[in-house]
Coordinates of C-alpha atoms and ligand atoms in Angstrom, one line a residue:
M1 CA 8.2 29.7 -0.9
M2 CA 10.3 29.1 2.4
P3 CA 12.4 26.0 2.3
A4 CA 10.4 23.2 3.9
A5 CA 12.9 22.5 6.5
E6 CA 12.6 26.0 8.0
A7 CA 8.8 26.0 7.8
G8 CA 7.8 24.8 11.2
F9 CA 8.7 21.2 11.0
F10 CA 10.4 20.1 14.1
H11 CA 14.1 19.8 14.1
V12 CA 15.7 17.1 16.0
G13 CA 19.4 17.1 14.7
K14 CA 20.6 14.4 16.9
T15 CA 17.9 11.9 15.6
V16 CA 20.2 11.6 12.5
S17 CA 21.8 8.5 14.1
C18 CA 18.3 7.1 14.6
A19 CA 17.6 7.0 10.9
A20 CA 18.9 3.6 10.0
L21 CA 16.9 1.3 12.2
F22 CA 13.3 1.7 12.8
L23 CA 13.6 -0.2 16.2
L24 CA 16.1 2.1 17.3
L25 CA 13.8 5.1 16.1
A26 CA 11.3 3.8 18.5
A27 CA 13.7 4.6 21.4
C28 CA 14.4 8.0 20.2
P29 CA 12.9 10.7 22.4
K30 CA 9.5 11.9 21.1
P31 CA 9.9 15.1 19.4
A32 CA 7.9 17.8 20.4
V33 CA 4.8 18.8 18.1
A34 CA 5.9 22.2 16.5
Q35 CA 3.5 24.7 15.5
A36 CA 3.9 25.8 12.0
T37 CA 5.6 29.1 12.2
S38 CA 4.5 30.2 8.6
A39 CA 2.1 28.5 6.0
P40 CA 3.8 28.9 2.8
D41 CA 1.3 28.6 -0.1
A42 CA -1.3 28.2 2.5
D43 CA -4.0 29.0 -0.1
A44 CA -2.7 26.0 -2.2
M45 CA -2.9 23.6 0.4
N46 CA -6.3 22.8 2.2
M47 CA -5.3 23.1 5.8
A48 CA -8.6 22.5 7.1
H49 CA -7.9 18.8 8.5
M50 CA -4.4 19.1 8.9
N51 CA -3.6 16.9 12.1
G52 CA -0.8 15.0 13.1
A53 CA 2.9 15.9 13.7
G54 CA 5.0 17.7 11.4
G55 CA 2.7 17.9 8.3
A56 CA 1.3 21.5 8.9
A57 CA 3.6 23.2 6.5
M58 CA 5.4 20.4 4.7
Q59 CA 5.1 20.4 0.7
G60 CA 4.2 17.0 -0.6
A61 CA 7.2 15.2 -2.6
L62 CA 5.5 15.6 -6.0
G63 CA 4.0 19.3 -5.7
P64 CA 2.8 22.1 -3.9
Y65 CA 0.2 20.5 -1.5
A66 CA -0.1 19.1 1.9
M67 CA 2.5 16.2 2.5
T68 CA -0.1 14.0 4.1
R69 CA -1.6 13.4 0.7
D70 CA 1.4 11.4 -0.2
A71 CA 1.0 7.8 0.0
S72 CA 2.6 4.8 -1.7
G73 CA 4.7 5.1 -4.9
T74 CA 3.3 8.5 -6.6
S75 CA -0.3 7.7 -5.3
W76 CA -2.3 10.0 -3.3
Q77 CA -4.5 9.7 -0.2
P78 CA -7.0 12.1 1.4
D79 CA -5.0 15.3 2.8
S80 CA -6.8 14.7 6.0
S81 CA -4.9 11.3 6.6
P82 CA -3.0 11.4 9.8
A83 CA 0.9 11.5 9.6
Q84 CA 2.3 8.1 9.9
G85 CA 5.5 7.0 11.7
V86 CA 8.3 9.4 13.0
S87 CA 9.1 12.6 11.4
F88 CA 12.4 14.6 12.0
A89 CA 14.8 16.8 10.3
A90 CA 18.5 16.3 9.4
G91 CA 20.3 19.4 7.8
D92 CA 18.2 20.2 4.8
W93 CA 16.5 16.8 4.8
D94 CA 13.0 16.1 6.3
L95 CA 12.8 12.5 7.2
M96 CA 10.0 10.1 7.9
A97 CA 10.3 6.6 9.2
E98 CA 7.7 4.1 9.7
G99 CA 7.1 0.4 10.1
Y100 CA 5.7 -2.5 11.7
I101 CA 6.4 -6.2 12.6
N102 CA 3.8 -8.7 13.0
G103 CA 4.1 -12.1 14.6
I104 CA 1.0 -14.2 13.2
Y105 CA -0.7 -17.5 13.7
D106 CA -2.7 -18.1 10.8
V107 CA -5.5 -20.9 10.5
Q108 CA -7.2 -21.2 7.1
G109 CA -10.2 -23.6 7.3
G110 CA -11.7 -26.1 5.2
P111 CA -9.8 -28.9 3.2
R112 CA -7.8 -26.5 1.3
G113 CA -6.8 -24.5 4.4
A114 CA -3.5 -24.8 6.4
N115 CA -2.0 -23.4 9.5
K116 CA 1.3 -21.5 9.7
T117 CA 3.1 -19.1 12.2
F118 CA 5.1 -16.6 10.5
S119 CA 6.1 -12.8 10.8
Q120 CA 5.4 -10.2 8.3
S121 CA 7.3 -6.9 8.3
M122 CA 7.6 -3.4 6.6
G123 CA 10.1 -0.7 7.4
M124 CA 10.3 2.5 5.5
L125 CA 12.5 5.5 5.4
M126 CA 11.7 8.6 3.3
G127 CA 13.4 11.8 2.9
Q128 CA 12.9 15.1 0.9
R129 CA 14.7 18.3 0.5
P130 CA 14.6 21.4 -1.4
V131 CA 16.5 21.9 -4.4
G132 CA 17.0 25.5 -5.6
E133 CA 14.0 27.7 -5.5
R134 CA 11.4 25.5 -6.9
G135 CA 12.7 22.0 -6.6
T136 CA 12.1 19.1 -4.3
W137 CA 14.1 15.9 -4.4
G138 CA 12.9 12.9 -2.7
L139 CA 14.4 9.5 -1.5
R140 CA 12.5 6.5 -0.4
A141 CA 13.6 3.2 0.9
M142 CA 11.3 0.3 1.9
M143 CA 12.1 -3.2 3.1
S144 CA 10.5 -6.3 4.5
L145 CA 11.7 -9.3 6.2
D146 CA 8.9 -11.3 4.4
P147 CA 11.3 -13.5 2.7
L148 CA 11.9 -15.1 6.1
M149 CA 8.5 -16.6 6.0
G150 CA 9.6 -18.9 3.2
A151 CA 9.3 -18.8 -0.6
N152 CA 5.7 -20.2 -0.4
G153 CA 4.4 -17.3 1.7
Y154 CA 1.3 -18.0 3.9
P155 CA -2.0 -19.8 3.7
L156 CA -4.7 -17.5 2.5
L157 CA -7.9 -19.1 1.0
F158 CA -8.6 -17.7 -2.7
A159 CA -5.2 -15.8 -3.0
T160 CA -3.6 -16.6 -6.2
G161 CA -0.3 -14.9 -8.2
E162 CA 3.1 -15.6 -8.5
T163 CA 5.2 -18.7 -7.6
A164 CA 7.3 -20.1 -4.8
N165 CA 9.6 -22.4 -6.9
G166 CA 9.3 -21.3 -10.5
S167 CA 7.1 -24.0 -11.6
T168 CA 4.0 -24.4 -9.7
P169 CA 1.6 -21.3 -9.1
L170 CA 0.9 -20.2 -5.6
V171 CA -2.9 -20.9 -5.1
D172 CA -4.7 -20.3 -1.5
R173 CA -1.4 -18.8 -0.6
Q174 CA 0.0 -15.2 -0.5
H175 CA 3.4 -14.7 -1.8
P176 CA 6.1 -13.1 0.4
H177 CA 7.0 -9.7 -0.3
D178 CA 10.6 -8.9 -1.5
L179 CA 13.2 -7.8 0.9
F180 CA 13.4 -4.6 -1.2
M181 CA 9.9 -3.3 -1.8
E182 CA 10.8 0.1 -3.0
L183 CA 14.1 1.9 -3.6
A184 CA 13.0 5.0 -5.4
T185 CA 13.7 8.8 -6.0
T186 CA 11.5 11.8 -7.1
Y187 CA 12.1 15.1 -8.4
S188 CA 9.3 17.7 -8.6
Y189 CA 9.7 21.3 -10.1
R190 CA 7.0 23.7 -8.9
L191 CA 5.6 25.8 -11.8
T192 CA 3.2 28.0 -10.0
D193 CA 2.0 28.0 -6.4
K194 CA -0.6 25.4 -7.4
S195 CA 1.0 23.4 -10.1
S196 CA 4.1 21.0 -10.7
V197 CA 5.7 18.6 -13.0
F198 CA 7.7 15.5 -11.3
V199 CA 9.5 12.4 -12.2
Y200 CA 9.7 9.2 -10.3
G201 CA 12.0 6.3 -10.8
G202 CA 12.2 3.0 -8.7
L203 CA 14.0 -0.2 -8.9
P204 CA 12.1 -1.7 -7.5
G205 CA 9.3 1.0 -7.3
E206 CA 5.4 1.5 -7.8
P207 CA 3.8 2.4 -11.2
A208 CA 1.1 4.8 -11.6
L209 CA -1.4 1.8 -11.5
G210 CA -4.2 1.2 -9.0
P211 CA -5.1 2.6 -5.6
T212 CA -2.6 3.2 -3.0
T213 CA -1.1 -0.3 -2.0
F214 CA -2.7 -2.1 0.8
M215 CA -0.1 -2.1 3.3
H216 CA 0.0 1.7 3.3
R217 CA -4.0 2.4 2.8
L218 CA -5.2 3.6 6.0
S219 CA -8.5 1.8 5.6
G220 CA -6.4 -1.6 5.6
M221 CA -3.1 -1.3 6.6
D222 CA -3.6 -2.9 10.1
N223 CA -5.1 -6.0 8.7
P224 CA -2.4 -8.7 8.5
E225 CA -4.2 -10.5 5.7
A226 CA -3.3 -9.4 2.1
P227 CA -6.5 -8.9 -0.1
I228 CA -7.4 -11.5 -2.2
T229 CA -8.0 -8.8 -4.8
H230 CA -4.1 -7.8 -4.5
H231 CA -4.0 -8.9 -8.0
W232 CA -6.6 -7.0 -9.5
L233 CA -5.9 -3.7 -7.9
D234 CA -2.1 -3.2 -6.5
S235 CA 0.1 -6.0 -7.3
T236 CA 2.3 -3.8 -9.3
H237 CA 3.6 -2.1 -6.1
I238 CA 6.9 -4.0 -6.3
T239 CA 8.1 -3.8 -9.8
Y240 CA 11.8 -4.0 -11.1
G241 CA 12.2 -1.0 -13.2
V242 CA 9.6 2.0 -13.1
L243 CA 9.7 5.4 -14.6
T244 CA 6.9 8.0 -14.2
G245 CA 6.2 11.4 -15.2
G246 CA 3.4 13.5 -14.0
Y247 CA 1.9 17.0 -13.6
V248 CA 0.0 18.1 -10.7
H249 CA -2.5 21.0 -10.6
G250 CA -4.3 21.9 -7.5
Q251 CA -6.5 18.8 -6.5
W252 CA -5.6 17.0 -9.7
K253 CA -2.8 14.7 -10.9
I254 CA -2.1 13.1 -14.2
E255 CA 0.8 10.6 -14.7
A256 CA 2.1 7.8 -16.8
S257 CA 4.6 5.2 -16.2
A258 CA 6.7 2.8 -18.0
F259 CA 7.6 -0.3 -16.3
N260 CA 8.5 -4.0 -16.0
G261 CA 5.3 -6.0 -16.4
R262 CA 6.6 -9.1 -14.8
E263 CA 5.9 -9.7 -11.3
P264 CA 8.8 -10.5 -8.9
D265 CA 10.3 -13.9 -9.3
Q266 CA 10.6 -16.6 -6.5
Y267 CA 14.0 -15.2 -5.4
R268 CA 12.8 -12.6 -2.8
S269 CA 16.1 -11.2 -1.6
D270 CA 17.6 -10.0 -4.9
I271 CA 17.2 -6.9 -7.1
E272 CA 16.1 -8.2 -10.6
S273 CA 17.3 -6.5 -13.5
P274 CA 15.1 -3.6 -14.7
K275 CA 12.9 -3.5 -17.9
L276 CA 10.4 -1.0 -19.3
D277 CA 8.2 -3.2 -21.5
S278 CA 4.7 -2.2 -19.8
Y279 CA 2.7 1.1 -19.5
S280 CA 0.1 2.6 -17.2
A281 CA -1.6 6.1 -16.7
R282 CA -3.4 7.3 -13.7
L283 CA -5.7 10.2 -13.1
T284 CA -6.1 11.4 -9.3
Y285 CA -8.6 13.8 -7.9
N286 CA -8.7 15.0 -4.4
P287 CA -12.0 16.9 -4.3
T288 CA -11.9 17.8 -0.8
A289 CA -9.6 17.1 2.2
D290 CA -11.4 14.0 3.1
W291 CA -11.5 12.3 -0.5
S292 CA -9.2 10.9 -2.8
L293 CA -10.5 9.4 -6.0
Q294 CA -8.4 7.7 -9.0
T295 CA -9.0 5.8 -12.0
S296 CA -6.0 4.1 -13.9
W297 CA -5.3 1.9 -16.9
G298 CA -2.4 -0.5 -17.4
S299 CA -0.9 -2.7 -20.2
L300 CA 1.2 -5.4 -18.5
H301 CA 3.6 -7.4 -20.6
S302 CA 3.8 -11.1 -19.6
P303 CA 3.2 -10.5 -15.8
E304 CA 3.2 -14.1 -14.7
Q305 CA 6.3 -16.1 -15.2
L306 CA 4.5 -19.4 -15.3
T307 CA 2.2 -18.2 -18.2
P308 CA 4.6 -16.0 -20.1
G309 CA 2.4 -16.1 -23.3
V310 CA -0.3 -14.1 -21.4
N311 CA -0.4 -10.3 -21.2
E312 CA -2.8 -8.2 -19.0
H313 CA -4.7 -5.2 -19.7
R314 CA -6.0 -3.7 -16.2
V315 CA -8.5 -0.9 -15.5
T316 CA -9.0 0.3 -12.0
A317 CA -11.1 3.0 -10.1
S318 CA -11.1 3.6 -6.5
G319 CA -12.2 6.3 -3.7
T320 CA -11.0 6.8 -0.5
Y321 CA -12.8 8.7 2.2
N322 CA -11.0 9.7 5.3
L323 CA -12.6 11.3 8.5
P324 CA -10.6 12.4 11.4
F325 CA -12.7 13.0 14.6
D326 CA -11.4 14.2 18.0
D327 CA -8.1 12.0 18.4
N328 CA -9.6 9.2 16.2
N329 CA -9.4 8.5 12.5
W330 CA -11.7 6.5 10.3
A331 CA -10.8 5.6 6.6
T332 CA -12.9 3.6 4.1
T333 CA -11.9 2.8 0.6
F334 CA -13.7 1.2 -2.3
A335 CA -12.0 -0.2 -5.2
W336 CA -12.7 -2.0 -8.5
G337 CA -10.1 -3.6 -10.7
R338 CA -10.6 -5.3 -14.2
K339 CA -8.0 -7.9 -15.3
M340 CA -8.3 -8.5 -19.0
N341 CA -6.0 -11.6 -19.7
D342 CA -4.8 -11.6 -23.2
P343 CA -5.3 -14.3 -24.2
G344 CA -7.7 -15.3 -21.4
H345 CA -10.7 -14.1 -19.2
T346 CA -11.7 -10.6 -18.3
L347 CA -12.0 -11.0 -14.5
D348 CA -13.5 -8.3 -12.1
G349 CA -12.4 -7.7 -8.5
F350 CA -14.2 -5.5 -5.8
L351 CA -13.0 -4.4 -2.4
L352 CA -14.7 -2.3 0.3
E353 CA -12.5 -1.7 3.4
S354 CA -12.8 0.5 6.4
E355 CA -10.7 0.8 9.7
V356 CA -11.3 3.0 12.5
V357 CA -8.7 3.9 15.2
L358 CA -9.9 5.2 18.4
H359 CA -7.6 7.1 20.7
D360 CA -4.5 5.4 19.1
K361 CA -5.5 2.4 21.3
H362 CA -8.5 0.6 19.7
T363 CA -8.6 -0.5 16.0
F364 CA -11.5 -2.0 14.4
F365 CA -11.4 -3.1 10.8
A366 CA -13.4 -5.0 8.1
R367 CA -13.0 -5.7 4.4
A368 CA -15.3 -7.4 2.0
E369 CA -14.0 -8.6 -1.3
R370 CA -15.5 -10.3 -4.5
A371 CA -13.5 -11.7 -7.2
G372 CA -13.9 -13.6 -10.5
E373 CA -11.2 -16.3 -10.2
D374 CA -9.7 -18.7 -12.9
E375 CA -6.7 -19.9 -11.2
L376 CA -8.1 -21.9 -8.4
F377 CA -8.4 -25.2 -10.3
D378 CA -5.7 -25.3 -12.8
G379 CA -5.7 -28.6 -14.5
S380 CA -8.8 -29.8 -12.9
P381 CA -11.3 -31.3 -15.7
T382 CA -14.2 -30.0 -14.1
L383 CA -13.5 -26.6 -12.7
G384 CA -10.3 -26.0 -14.6
G385 CA -10.5 -22.9 -16.7
Q386 CA -13.9 -21.5 -15.4
V387 CA -14.5 -18.3 -13.9
L388 CA -15.8 -18.7 -10.3
T389 CA -17.1 -15.7 -8.3
V390 CA -15.6 -15.9 -4.6
S391 CA -16.6 -13.4 -1.8
K392 CA -14.9 -13.0 1.3
I393 CA -15.5 -10.9 4.4
S394 CA -13.0 -10.1 7.3
V395 CA -13.6 -8.4 10.6
G396 CA -10.9 -7.6 13.0
Y397 CA -9.7 -5.8 16.2
I398 CA -6.3 -4.7 17.5
R399 CA -5.8 -3.5 21.2
D400 CA -2.6 -1.2 21.2
F401 CA -0.2 -0.6 24.3
H402 CA 2.4 2.4 24.0
V403 CA 5.6 1.2 24.8
T404 CA 7.7 4.2 24.3
G405 CA 6.7 7.5 22.8
H406 CA 6.7 6.0 19.1
L407 CA 6.4 2.4 19.6
K408 CA 3.2 0.7 20.2
F409 CA 2.6 -3.0 21.1
G410 CA -0.5 -4.6 19.7
V411 CA -2.6 -7.8 20.1
G412 CA -5.1 -8.5 17.5
G413 CA -7.4 -10.9 15.6
V414 CA -9.1 -11.4 12.5
V415 CA -12.0 -13.8 11.2
D416 CA -12.8 -14.6 7.7
R417 CA -16.0 -15.9 6.0
Y418 CA -16.6 -16.8 2.4
A419 CA -19.3 -17.4 -0.2
Y420 CA -18.8 -19.2 -3.5
P421 CA -20.5 -21.7 -5.9
A422 CA -21.6 -25.0 -4.4
S423 CA -19.7 -26.7 -7.1
M424 CA -16.6 -25.7 -5.1
D425 CA -17.9 -27.4 -1.9
G426 CA -15.8 -30.4 -2.5
A427 CA -12.6 -28.6 -2.5
Y428 CA -13.1 -26.0 0.1
G429 CA -15.9 -27.5 2.3
A430 CA -19.2 -26.2 2.8
N431 CA -18.5 -23.3 5.1
P432 CA -15.0 -22.8 6.2
T433 CA -13.8 -20.1 8.7
S434 CA -10.5 -18.7 8.7
G435 CA -8.6 -16.2 10.8
M436 CA -5.4 -15.1 12.2
M437 CA -4.1 -14.0 15.8
F438 CA -1.1 -11.9 16.0
V439 CA 0.9 -9.5 18.0
R440 CA 2.8 -6.6 16.5
L441 CA 5.2 -3.8 17.1
K442 CA 4.3 -0.4 15.3
L443 CA 6.0 2.8 14.9
Ligands
LIG1 CU1 2.1 -7.4 -3.0

């Protein structure tokens, strides 16, 4: 197999200087989209739907498959997913940068709602290079300026999990993400033209548990609201200490992780000391270029710092379907997560989300969720400790304008409606409507 860097990826040597800052990257000249000069292991990669710049002959970070399959942590998405961000080469390294910054006005309705103006962001730089005949070494850094929004995050009805001050839980609020969301490295070793073994280590990193995390899922990444099922599905995406090992064979991947079960604390700008006290395993199958399916199981030691005596077992299953058509892309994810608190309740969460991007200008997105919650009324004599089933539906739209070759400026909005038991009307009102208006810059 030809080293990936020579295999038709575009070479823009001088862009090395652009690598550090994604805003600088936006100003870089748009690299020409090169045709693949050869297709190593073409039979092993499903080339049917390859679209997007640079992906055509690139191998994935974890094995001999199309690079477009790689998503957050060691998770997979459909091979037909469009390449994100900006790709370029520097020496033996193939690099990719992506990011966005949202400026948001948030209005959550009803008596428990609140308003807030804040910004939310993510910037990511990934690189990989061949090592010897069969090895691939990868590095990944992902950061966020979310800590600037304040330790108590932003108002989001029915979102629970983590803490702002170390003493009270965040309820009806989404926690900010940490400054360092992922600092990780991978090494994969190709056994045959179809199979490989790999290791992944991160501080912080994402263990093999759940679907691709929401800010990287094509079906939901443009919705500025975190899913209220985040802590049922993908809340482990920032974990201070992760070691994963896995095996890839064709369309299949099996992997297991040891990781720190504790969620990040309220200090969002530090790097917490690693621990490996929790375990997970995940089986992923991409049956066609347009599908990615996973099921996973995890045992989390003491995830919540406010209830350290409670452990959690989690099972998830999800499927993502991606359909590129003309210069458009439509992605849909269904996911189920079951939290089994020990001691405590067994709680199910369901998510269905979909997003279609038309001509890189119009983004329509929607998300429906349903979750059994027991943290909304902590300490209440009537509803405290009960499992209450809450449903939420969100619909939104973004209009993007191209600023430079890689940078888009967008204006968007999202509206939310809910359903919940009438016993909650006193706290949440009979019929609240929430929403966000936002502007964004996106690579
Ligand atoms: Cu999160």
